[in-house]
Amino acid sequence: MKLGLKILFVVAVFNLNAVAQSRSVDSLKQLLIKAPPDSNRVNMLLGIAETYYFSVPDSCLVYSLQARELAKKLQLAAAEARALNFSGEALRFKGDYPGSLRMQFDALKLYRKIKDLESEAKSLGFIGFTYIQFGEYRKGLQYLFPSSEISLKMSNKIKYTFDLTNIGNAYDLLGMYDSALYYQRKSIESYIGLKHGPLKSLTLTHLGNAYAHKGQVDSAMAIYNRALDNCFLINDKVNISNIQTKIAQLFSEQKKYDSSIKYARLAFANGNSSNQRLAVMESGLLLSSLYRIMKNPDSALLYQDRAMAMKDSLYGPQKFRQLQLLVLGEQQRHQQTELEQEQYKNKIKYIILFIVLGVFLLLSFLLLRNIRVQKKAKAKVEAAFAELKDAQKQLIQREKMASLGELTAGIAHEIQNPLNFVNNFSEVNKELLAEMKVEIDKGNIDDAKVIANDVMANEEKINHHGKRADAIVKGMLQHSRSNTGQKELIDINTLCDEYLRLSYHGLRAKDKSFNAKFETDFDPSLPKINVVPQEMGRVILNLINNAFYAVSERKKLNEAGYEPSVIVSTKTENEKVIISLIDNGTGIPKNIVDKIFQPFYTTKPAGSGTGLGLSLAYDIVTKGHGGELSLRTPSEKVESKEGEGTEFVILLPVL
């Protein structure tokens, strides 16, 4: 009886919301009839498009495109970008992912032009969300992470929550369920205090997915039902089909086929009514499978045909070609911008060249008067040079001996370091095994298994650190070995992003007090390049570890207003991929800049490092990949001022 009253209540609210929405749209349409072609008309069109945003994507697309044309004519960049956002989302609802991305990229360009950072984050989030629905999960994460960082910085909780739940969904689809559950829980926490009905449906659905994949079926079903109630309550036509499909899948896994068919058919009908092809495809495939199990081949074939038709329209070869053309267009547009900038720089260079030439001629005239004096000084310079060469030989010998002493101390400490880890993890395992014994005695087998997994993980760490001492000695030999790794075409943005987070969380795991701000500025049109992933990852990880070490050391100085920061950026220039790693740490003293790439030289305290990291990185980049580990000019190896931070730059050939 209570369940029936609840259903009647949510249906009544559903109908009231629909009536209110219809009246609002009708009012705007009446005002639109007499509205002149000005900014007010643009706002009315955007208002109607927004009303249809979560209910009728076809109508949303029509009015948003009208708003875009008028805003473009009136040169209202912000309104044009907002219309592009609505158009892109409408196309995504309809399953036209390349078209949606094209609209969102155009909006992103406008927002960056008018320097609207908060709206830029919105477009980045839409792009990431669309890539995920298109099956490009890691590509989606490349846009969602910077979007979430901006949203958090701008205190936009709704946008931040949207980004978090989509990041969790991407990890869920990648099969990384622990990471997925972590971000979904963060999104639920972030949603507290907000009133955004569709976002609540989305976050609950994604949380249910995470619990379902973790095997917690009862929790997943309860959360799906909460999400479904919310859809009825707010007239949410966007998420309802997906939720009903997820409930049907859970019933199917429990072999409750009648209930599964009921919810799958509701999902199929709702997906058709709201023109959501992805929902129709997923529910159709599920219905086809269920009817085969129920020995109903006609219905199974019917839904299979409809689902496959939707699948072709969403992911067929034509869609992939459109996506490729979109990416190519973005690359060409980026290259055109770079070309214009390069032409402007060349113009400035020519002006400077003429000025320098004039100064050079003047100096040449003056220098001719001093030739006789220079001839007399030449003999003295040659004698001084000979003395300098002798002094240099002695200095090199002393530096070699000093480096050997530092290396010996470093290796001794580094061998002791992994042994300390072995001892520490052994003590931890002893405590864990005692806890596991207690849990077994209590009959808590699941808790005991969790502790056993921790013990196994610690054993792997013991094995890992036990081999580190051997790796230190082998590291000294790697300078003389040729690279045997297999080169592959990889996405440098993904590689940098993964190792940045790996380095940060690795340092956090070792030192809970460590904290630093890290940012990325990746070129989305960066081409894939041919490198050895393991070797290049080692270079990037080493440089990022050094950056975090530098900011950590400066943080210990307790400078007022100091905030540790590490920035990793990528771009293409002159047929080369440029990777820049900047920190605001302690910097490198000028008197040792020329030594940092020498084998066995380290700026860290004795025993904190062997001095092989930068030397190996230099060899991997220059000898193994034909690149440079430098700044803008080949003569400089590092740009650094003591106390002001450091910037390393890796240049790799595109081909």
XYZ file of C-alpha atoms in Angstrom:
655
model
C 0.000 0.000 0.000
C 2.816 2.413 0.920
C 4.691 1.557 -2.294
C 1.570 2.306 -4.364
C 1.093 5.700 -2.687
C 4.758 6.493 -3.321
C 4.394 5.690 -7.028
C 1.231 7.830 -7.291
C 3.039 10.685 -5.579
C 6.122 10.682 -7.835
C 3.949 10.367 -10.958
C 1.853 13.336 -9.810
C 4.957 15.450 -9.228
C 6.309 14.279 -12.604
C 3.157 15.536 -14.332
C 3.143 18.853 -12.439
C 6.751 19.525 -13.451
C 5.956 18.730 -17.070
C 2.981 21.167 -17.036
C 5.076 23.923 -15.444
C 7.814 23.403 -18.004
C 5.329 23.562 -20.878
C 3.830 26.834 -19.563
C 7.296 28.392 -19.239
C 8.173 27.478 -22.821
C 4.838 28.765 -24.134
C 5.389 32.121 -22.389
C 8.825 32.503 -23.935
C 7.525 31.554 -27.385
C 4.813 34.202 -27.158
C 7.382 36.856 -26.247
C 9.639 35.626 -29.046
C 7.037 36.363 -31.748
C 7.306 40.134 -31.285
C 10.929 40.323 -30.132
C 13.307 42.286 -32.430
C 16.670 40.737 -33.472
C 18.669 42.026 -30.492
C 20.357 40.628 -27.390
C 16.983 40.098 -25.661
C 15.865 37.815 -28.481
C 19.118 35.871 -28.150
C 18.442 35.397 -24.426
C 14.852 34.230 -25.138
C 16.119 31.656 -27.645
C 18.697 30.442 -25.148
C 16.008 30.265 -22.456
C 13.808 28.037 -24.641
C 16.810 25.873 -25.591
C 17.711 25.473 -21.919
C 14.130 24.474 -21.070
C 14.281 21.725 -23.717
C 17.859 20.841 -22.700
C 17.015 17.774 -20.592
C 13.779 16.770 -22.315
C 13.573 17.364 -26.089
C 17.049 17.464 -27.710
C 15.655 18.102 -31.206
C 13.909 21.295 -30.072
C 16.922 22.305 -28.002
C 19.097 21.998 -31.109
C 16.732 24.100 -33.258
C 16.525 27.026 -30.818
C 20.198 26.937 -29.804
C 21.300 27.079 -33.464
C 19.000 30.087 -34.011
C 20.514 31.728 -30.933
C 24.021 31.043 -32.215
C 23.381 32.630 -35.618
C 21.884 35.786 -34.104
C 24.581 36.051 -31.392
C 27.293 35.659 -34.026
C 25.671 38.399 -36.145
C 25.472 40.722 -33.105
C 29.048 39.771 -32.062
C 27.917 38.466 -28.664
C 30.735 35.987 -28.077
C 29.580 34.745 -24.651
C 26.016 34.105 -25.885
C 27.329 32.399 -29.029
C 29.524 30.101 -26.929
C 26.584 29.251 -24.636
C 24.448 28.414 -27.681
C 27.256 26.154 -28.931
C 27.244 24.355 -25.553
C 23.492 23.682 -25.860
C 23.845 22.558 -29.495
C 26.734 20.250 -28.610
C 24.805 18.654 -25.769
C 21.699 18.222 -27.936
C 23.800 16.440 -30.577
C 25.317 14.246 -27.860
C 21.844 13.256 -26.659
C 21.046 12.342 -30.272
C 24.210 10.234 -30.568
C 26.103 12.544 -32.968
C 29.361 12.571 -31.006
C 31.633 14.087 -33.697
C 29.099 16.885 -34.249
C 28.835 17.433 -30.497
C 32.618 17.649 -30.119
C 32.836 20.118 -32.995
C 30.368 22.430 -31.274
C 32.087 22.134 -27.887
C 35.540 22.812 -29.352
C 34.166 25.976 -31.022
C 32.674 27.041 -27.677
C 35.977 26.341 -25.921
C 37.812 28.568 -28.414
C 35.378 31.447 -27.792
C 35.559 31.139 -24.001
C 39.362 31.213 -24.136
C 39.226 34.241 -26.440
C 37.072 36.223 -23.980
C 39.015 34.755 -21.009
C 35.945 33.241 -19.320
C 37.724 30.617 -17.207
C 34.615 29.185 -15.520
C 32.824 28.640 -18.845
C 36.041 27.227 -20.311
C 35.891 24.546 -17.603
C 32.278 23.832 -18.596
C 33.272 23.190 -22.224
C 36.219 21.035 -21.130
C 33.837 18.952 -19.011
C 31.350 18.537 -21.885
C 34.180 17.462 -24.223
C 35.435 14.905 -21.693
C 31.900 13.578 -21.074
C 31.295 13.210 -24.837
C 34.596 11.374 -25.384
C 33.611 8.906 -22.640
C 30.235 8.185 -24.256
C 32.055 7.668 -27.572
C 34.265 5.046 -25.900
C 37.449 7.183 -25.735
C 37.800 6.960 -21.939
C 41.412 8.074 -21.479
C 40.883 10.934 -23.947
C 37.928 11.995 -21.834
C 40.043 12.012 -18.676
C 42.503 14.406 -20.354
C 39.740 17.034 -20.453
C 37.906 16.170 -17.223
C 40.913 16.531 -14.904
C 41.776 20.131 -15.970
C 38.053 20.943 -15.932
C 37.736 19.720 -12.335
C 40.815 21.688 -11.270
C 39.394 24.933 -12.693
C 35.940 24.241 -11.207
C 37.437 23.625 -7.774
C 39.509 26.798 -8.079
C 36.412 28.812 -9.091
C 34.329 27.211 -6.262
C 31.763 25.936 -8.791
C 30.410 22.958 -6.818
C 27.885 21.856 -9.450
C 30.530 21.714 -12.181
C 33.089 20.136 -9.846
C 30.600 17.426 -8.868
C 29.777 16.794 -12.548
C 33.489 16.370 -13.358
C 34.133 14.054 -10.403
C 31.280 11.672 -11.254
C 32.367 11.508 -14.911
C 35.986 10.851 -13.921
C 34.722 7.997 -11.750
C 32.583 6.705 -14.623
C 35.613 6.726 -16.953
C 37.627 4.668 -14.466
C 34.627 2.329 -14.076
C 34.512 1.758 -17.841
C 38.291 1.196 -17.862
C 37.820 -1.571 -15.272
C 39.594 0.402 -12.519
C 36.815 -0.116 -9.976
C 38.611 1.076 -6.835
C 39.435 4.403 -8.491
C 35.874 4.591 -9.808
C 34.353 4.110 -6.341
C 36.777 6.668 -4.872
C 35.721 9.435 -7.285
C 32.010 8.553 -7.078
C 32.103 8.895 -3.311
C 33.875 12.241 -3.698
C 31.158 13.386 -6.115
C 28.404 12.403 -3.639
C 30.201 14.352 -0.888
C 30.589 17.347 -3.212
C 26.862 17.256 -4.081
C 25.818 17.824 -0.453
C 23.933 21.126 -0.218
C 23.259 21.379 -3.959
C 19.863 21.383 -5.678
C 20.391 20.106 -9.206
C 18.019 17.256 -9.977
C 19.595 15.765 -13.152
C 23.076 15.919 -11.576
C 21.756 14.034 -8.542
C 20.340 11.332 -10.858
C 23.683 11.082 -12.676
C 25.859 10.853 -9.559
C 23.590 8.234 -7.965
C 23.589 6.172 -11.184
C 27.370 6.226 -11.438
C 27.708 5.339 -7.743
C 25.348 2.409 -8.304
C 27.509 1.283 -11.235
C 30.610 1.348 -9.024
C 28.917 -0.753 -6.321
C 27.568 -3.179 -8.937
C 31.020 -3.776 -10.393
C 32.410 -4.271 -6.895
C 29.835 -7.060 -6.407
C 27.702 -5.165 -3.854
C 24.403 -5.872 -5.624
C 22.015 -4.872 -2.807
C 23.718 -1.501 -2.353
C 23.699 -0.928 -6.115
C 19.962 -1.750 -6.405
C 19.070 0.568 -3.520
C 21.011 3.452 -5.081
C 19.487 2.844 -8.533
C 16.001 3.043 -6.988
C 16.899 6.334 -5.293
C 18.065 7.670 -8.648
C 14.859 6.449 -10.337
C 12.666 8.135 -7.693
C 14.590 11.365 -8.280
C 13.961 11.134 -12.046
C 10.214 10.865 -11.504
C 10.296 13.677 -8.969
C 11.992 16.233 -11.268
C 10.750 14.969 -14.671
C 14.278 13.865 -15.617
C 13.969 12.268 -19.062
C 17.733 12.179 -19.654
C 18.847 9.696 -16.990
C 15.722 7.565 -16.489
C 16.361 5.180 -19.403
C 19.951 4.508 -18.323
C 18.870 3.823 -14.722
C 16.134 1.429 -15.820
C 18.682 -0.399 -18.017
C 21.056 -0.788 -15.048
C 18.237 -2.163 -12.860
C 17.285 -4.584 -15.641
C 20.909 -5.758 -15.858
C 21.006 -6.451 -12.120
C 17.772 -8.446 -12.317
C 19.188 -10.365 -15.286
C 22.338 -11.255 -13.332
C 20.067 -12.550 -10.539
C 18.121 -14.568 -13.173
C 14.935 -12.629 -12.423
C 14.150 -12.427 -16.102
C 10.541 -11.190 -15.893
C 11.565 -8.172 -13.813
C 14.563 -7.625 -16.051
C 12.403 -7.575 -19.199
C 9.962 -5.175 -17.553
C 12.627 -2.573 -16.764
C 14.494 -3.101 -20.045
C 11.302 -2.427 -22.044
C 10.656 0.723 -19.999
C 14.240 1.828 -20.693
C 13.830 1.109 -24.406
C 10.580 3.106 -24.576
C 11.964 6.053 -22.613
C 15.128 6.078 -24.712
C 13.053 6.223 -27.895
C 10.781 8.959 -26.560
C 13.734 11.187 -25.585
C 15.702 10.305 -28.758
C 18.686 8.923 -26.828
C 20.311 6.433 -29.139
C 22.861 5.138 -26.619
C 20.069 4.230 -24.187
C 18.077 2.552 -26.979
C 21.122 0.543 -28.055
C 21.994 -0.704 -24.542
C 18.426 -1.586 -23.559
C 17.797 -3.171 -26.987
C 20.846 -5.430 -26.705
C 19.759 -6.451 -23.203
C 16.196 -7.238 -24.376
C 17.551 -9.309 -27.269
C 19.652 -11.354 -24.831
C 16.747 -11.771 -22.393
C 14.295 -12.928 -25.076
C 16.795 -15.524 -26.265
C 16.974 -16.851 -22.713
C 13.141 -16.863 -22.576
C 13.021 -18.815 -25.884
C 11.350 -15.991 -27.806
C 13.491 -15.735 -30.977
C 11.183 -13.326 -32.828
C 11.357 -10.670 -30.120
C 15.069 -11.317 -29.649
C 15.720 -10.731 -33.349
C 13.520 -7.613 -33.413
C 15.346 -5.892 -30.569
C 18.711 -7.042 -31.848
C 18.048 -5.414 -35.239
C 16.987 -2.146 -33.600
C 19.948 -2.134 -31.237
C 22.458 -2.867 -34.005
C 20.969 -0.096 -36.123
C 21.502 2.327 -33.237
C 25.032 0.986 -32.708
C 25.928 1.643 -36.337
C 24.571 5.180 -36.115
C 26.590 5.819 -32.941
C 29.877 4.065 -33.604
C 29.861 3.158 -37.294
C 32.813 3.853 -39.649
C 31.260 7.144 -40.732
C 31.243 8.422 -37.140
C 34.895 7.501 -36.717
C 35.769 9.273 -39.966
C 33.938 12.366 -38.757
C 35.826 12.220 -35.475
C 39.143 11.891 -37.316
C 38.276 14.874 -39.510
C 37.333 16.858 -36.399
C 40.673 16.107 -34.724
C 42.505 16.930 -37.958
C 40.625 20.225 -38.224
C 41.561 21.132 -34.652
C 45.198 20.358 -35.418
C 45.134 22.463 -38.591
C 43.503 25.365 -36.759
C 46.135 25.146 -34.036
C 48.901 25.031 -36.663
C 47.431 28.088 -38.423
C 47.486 30.017 -35.148
C 51.079 28.985 -34.564
C 51.969 30.013 -38.129
C 50.512 33.483 -37.602
C 52.394 33.821 -34.343
C 55.583 32.642 -36.040
C 55.154 35.202 -38.837
C 54.737 37.968 -36.269
C 57.850 36.779 -34.435
C 59.793 36.710 -37.712
C 58.771 40.304 -38.433
C 60.090 41.378 -35.043
C 63.265 39.375 -35.667
C 63.897 41.200 -38.963
C 63.501 44.576 -37.266
C 65.869 43.545 -34.510
C 68.277 42.147 -37.128
C 68.490 45.503 -38.938
C 69.075 47.294 -35.650
C 71.767 44.803 -34.669
C 73.364 45.129 -38.114
C 73.607 48.896 -37.710
C 75.129 48.548 -34.288
C 77.520 45.912 -35.652
C 78.764 48.245 -38.398
C 79.346 50.993 -35.859
C 81.217 48.635 -33.577
C 83.272 47.317 -36.500
C 84.445 50.836 -37.269
C 85.434 51.365 -33.669
C 87.117 47.980 -33.425
C 89.345 48.683 -36.436
C 91.027 51.356 -34.377
C 91.863 48.835 -31.703
C 93.385 46.105 -33.911
C 96.941 47.049 -33.031
C 96.162 46.880 -29.336
C 94.548 43.435 -29.790
C 97.613 42.084 -31.621
C 99.790 43.026 -28.688
C 97.316 41.447 -26.254
C 97.103 38.206 -28.288
C 100.400 36.896 -27.047
C 99.350 37.477 -23.445
C 95.999 35.727 -24.045
C 97.656 32.659 -25.574
C 99.962 32.355 -22.598
C 97.029 32.690 -20.208
C 95.088 30.074 -22.201
C 97.920 27.566 -21.873
C 97.927 28.105 -18.120
C 94.156 27.723 -18.047
C 94.305 24.343 -19.854
C 96.775 23.039 -17.291
C 94.564 24.240 -14.459
C 91.510 22.684 -16.147
C 93.152 19.249 -16.325
C 93.920 19.407 -12.614
C 90.362 20.559 -11.842
C 88.822 17.708 -13.871
C 90.902 15.168 -11.991
C 89.845 16.604 -8.628
C 86.164 16.614 -9.689
C 86.394 12.954 -10.754
C 87.757 11.996 -7.372
C 85.098 14.070 -5.586
C 82.347 12.467 -7.714
C 83.700 9.006 -6.892
C 83.537 9.795 -3.173
C 79.969 11.127 -3.436
C 78.926 8.067 -5.470
C 80.377 5.695 -2.867
C 78.507 7.426 -0.048
C 75.312 7.579 -2.118
C 75.379 3.897 -3.063
C 76.017 2.874 0.553
C 73.011 4.892 1.711
C 70.788 3.755 -1.168
C 71.504 0.090 -0.402
C 70.604 0.715 3.254
C 67.377 2.474 2.214
C 65.671 -0.579 0.590
C 66.826 -2.736 3.491
C 64.997 -0.354 5.841
C 61.865 -0.788 3.734
C 62.209 -4.585 3.950
C 62.469 -4.389 7.746
C 59.564 -1.946 8.068
C 57.202 -3.933 5.848
C 58.187 -7.131 7.659
C 57.137 -5.565 10.986
C 53.891 -4.335 9.418
C 53.169 -7.850 8.090
C 53.767 -9.281 11.546
C 51.109 -6.946 12.969
C 48.719 -7.658 10.079
C 49.072 -11.419 10.517
C 48.244 -11.014 14.206
C 45.126 -9.031 13.252
C 44.204 -11.649 10.658
C 44.449 -14.386 13.264
C 42.089 -12.433 15.526
C 39.595 -11.934 12.688
C 39.731 -15.646 11.779
C 39.082 -16.566 15.396
C 36.067 -14.226 15.329
C 34.831 -15.844 12.124
C 35.224 -12.619 10.066
C 36.544 -14.366 6.965
C 35.975 -11.369 4.640
C 37.996 -9.060 6.914
C 40.672 -11.717 7.178
C 40.866 -11.925 3.379
C 41.277 -8.155 3.163
C 44.156 -8.321 5.661
C 45.649 -11.234 3.720
C 45.575 -9.131 0.557
C 47.419 -6.352 2.428
C 50.022 -8.883 3.576
C 50.480 -10.094 -0.013
C 50.851 -6.499 -1.228
C 53.473 -5.835 1.442
C 55.314 -9.008 0.443
C 55.490 -7.680 -3.109
C 56.940 -4.428 -1.750
C 59.505 -6.381 0.272
C 60.507 -8.231 -2.889
C 60.632 -4.942 -4.811
C 62.862 -3.147 -2.307
C 65.018 -6.225 -1.921
C 65.909 -5.916 -5.606
C 66.623 -2.168 -5.430
C 70.151 -2.656 -4.123
C 70.973 -4.747 -7.178
C 69.349 -2.105 -9.413
C 71.653 0.613 -8.004
C 74.753 -1.234 -9.185
C 73.145 -2.075 -12.532
C 72.199 1.579 -12.973
C 75.892 2.514 -13.232
C 76.237 0.155 -16.210
C 73.249 1.506 -18.143
C 75.261 4.411 -19.581
C 77.323 1.991 -21.668
C 74.436 -0.199 -22.849
C 72.511 0.310 -26.058
C 68.742 0.705 -25.856
C 66.884 -2.508 -26.746
C 63.341 -1.299 -25.975
C 60.657 -1.433 -28.664
C 59.436 1.974 -29.843
C 55.687 2.550 -30.065
C 53.363 5.342 -31.144
C 52.052 6.797 -27.885
C 50.083 9.789 -26.605
C 52.634 11.929 -24.732
C 49.827 13.806 -22.904
C 48.550 10.555 -21.376
C 52.083 9.452 -20.460
C 52.882 12.773 -18.757
C 49.544 12.828 -16.919
C 49.923 9.264 -15.612
C 53.489 9.745 -14.380
C 52.676 13.142 -12.828
C 49.947 11.558 -10.701
C 52.068 8.451 -10.055
C 54.932 10.614 -8.754
C 52.673 12.777 -6.590
C 50.752 9.913 -4.983
C 53.977 7.921 -4.574
C 55.554 10.753 -2.604
C 52.328 11.195 -0.621
C 52.418 7.500 0.264
C 55.958 7.896 1.638
C 55.361 11.224 3.400
C 51.772 12.059 4.446
C 52.817 15.639 5.270
C 53.963 16.262 1.697
C 51.557 18.427 -0.298
C 52.000 20.439 -3.500
C 49.889 21.999 -6.212
C 50.351 20.480 -9.666
C 48.896 21.684 -12.945
C 48.854 20.515 -16.570
C 48.616 22.472 -19.800
C 48.427 19.828 -22.514
C 48.006 20.556 -26.212
C 44.885 18.498 -27.145
C 45.996 18.321 -30.803
C 49.384 16.824 -29.981
C 50.293 14.029 -32.464
C 51.375 10.607 -31.277
C 55.153 10.078 -31.466
C 57.392 7.025 -31.749
C 59.234 6.404 -28.443
C 60.074 3.601 -26.018
C 57.273 4.107 -23.439
C 59.152 2.602 -20.497
C 62.309 4.641 -21.142
C 60.499 7.924 -21.808
C 58.275 7.329 -18.769
C 61.417 6.860 -16.704
C 62.753 10.237 -17.912
C 59.493 12.064 -17.147
C 59.102 10.377 -13.738
C 62.678 11.269 -12.785
C 62.250 14.954 -13.715
C 58.875 15.191 -11.920
C 60.302 13.483 -8.812
C 63.132 16.044 -8.823
C 60.586 18.879 -9.155
C 58.510 17.641 -6.208
C 61.705 17.170 -4.164
C 62.753 20.788 -4.911
C 59.400 22.313 -3.861
C 59.328 20.107 -0.758
C 62.786 21.351 0.278
C 61.788 24.989 -0.245
C 58.560 24.433 1.730
C 60.712 23.442 4.710
C 62.182 26.985 4.719
C 58.753 28.324 5.909
C 58.741 31.325 3.535
C 55.695 33.564 3.970
C 53.114 33.101 1.202
C 55.019 30.298 -0.510
C 52.876 27.633 -2.236
C 54.654 24.595 -3.778
C 53.779 24.251 -7.457
C 54.731 21.949 -10.333
C 53.502 22.561 -13.909
C 53.739 20.078 -16.802
C 52.858 21.315 -20.293
C 53.110 20.060 -23.891
C 52.962 21.611 -27.352
C 54.329 21.193 -30.879
C 56.783 23.564 -32.509
C 58.926 23.225 -35.647
C 58.028 19.527 -36.119
C 58.970 18.766 -32.525
C 56.983 17.856 -29.434
C 57.978 20.033 -26.482
C 57.491 18.799 -22.911
C 58.050 21.474 -20.254
C 58.387 20.717 -16.517
C 58.441 23.795 -14.251
C 58.713 23.993 -10.457
C 59.029 26.912 -8.040
C 61.371 25.039 -5.744
C 64.883 25.741 -4.468
C 66.413 26.095 -7.933
C 69.973 25.162 -8.935
C 73.004 27.331 -8.073
C 74.680 28.801 -11.163
C 78.080 27.434 -10.180
C 76.903 23.808 -10.630
C 74.548 24.164 -13.630
C 77.166 22.750 -16.015
C 77.593 19.629 -13.841
C 74.030 18.410 -13.333
C 74.042 16.116 -16.366
C 77.361 14.498 -15.436
C 77.140 10.874 -14.216
C 77.216 10.477 -10.427
C 76.727 14.204 -9.728
C 73.820 15.064 -7.410
C 72.509 18.262 -5.799
C 70.875 16.291 -3.001
C 72.550 15.756 0.397
C 75.060 12.911 0.583
C 73.236 9.587 0.675
C 69.958 10.974 -0.757
C 70.758 10.130 -4.363
C 73.352 8.450 -6.591
C 73.462 11.188 -9.237
C 72.511 8.839 -12.073
C 68.941 10.105 -12.736
C 69.598 13.214 -14.865
C 72.563 11.609 -16.620
C 70.462 8.600 -17.646
C 67.579 10.881 -18.658
C 69.939 12.912 -20.861
C 71.241 9.766 -22.585
C 67.731 8.326 -23.109
C 66.440 11.545 -24.711
C 69.497 12.426 -26.829
C 71.000 9.059 -27.753
C 67.929 6.813 -27.604
C 65.370 9.163 -29.209
C 67.374 11.784 -31.105
C 65.943 14.590 -28.988
C 67.205 17.278 -26.640
C 67.016 17.771 -22.893
C 67.394 21.529 -22.833
C 65.683 24.913 -23.068
C 64.921 26.979 -26.155
C 68.576 27.214 -27.164
C 70.862 24.190 -27.564
C 73.637 25.861 -25.541
C 71.566 25.981 -22.352
C 70.852 22.810 -20.386
C 68.731 24.260 -17.611
C 67.123 27.594 -16.822
C 67.311 28.068 -13.085
C 67.861 30.761 -10.504
C 68.697 29.691 -7.002
C 65.571 30.027 -4.888
C 63.296 30.774 -7.876
C 62.619 27.332 -9.325
C 63.726 25.299 -12.323
C 62.443 24.492 -15.818
C 63.482 21.416 -17.811
C 62.416 21.062 -21.454
C 62.357 17.863 -23.508
C 62.300 18.218 -27.320
C 61.372 15.079 -29.286
C 61.074 14.760 -33.082
C 57.530 14.140 -34.372
C 58.663 11.677 -37.058
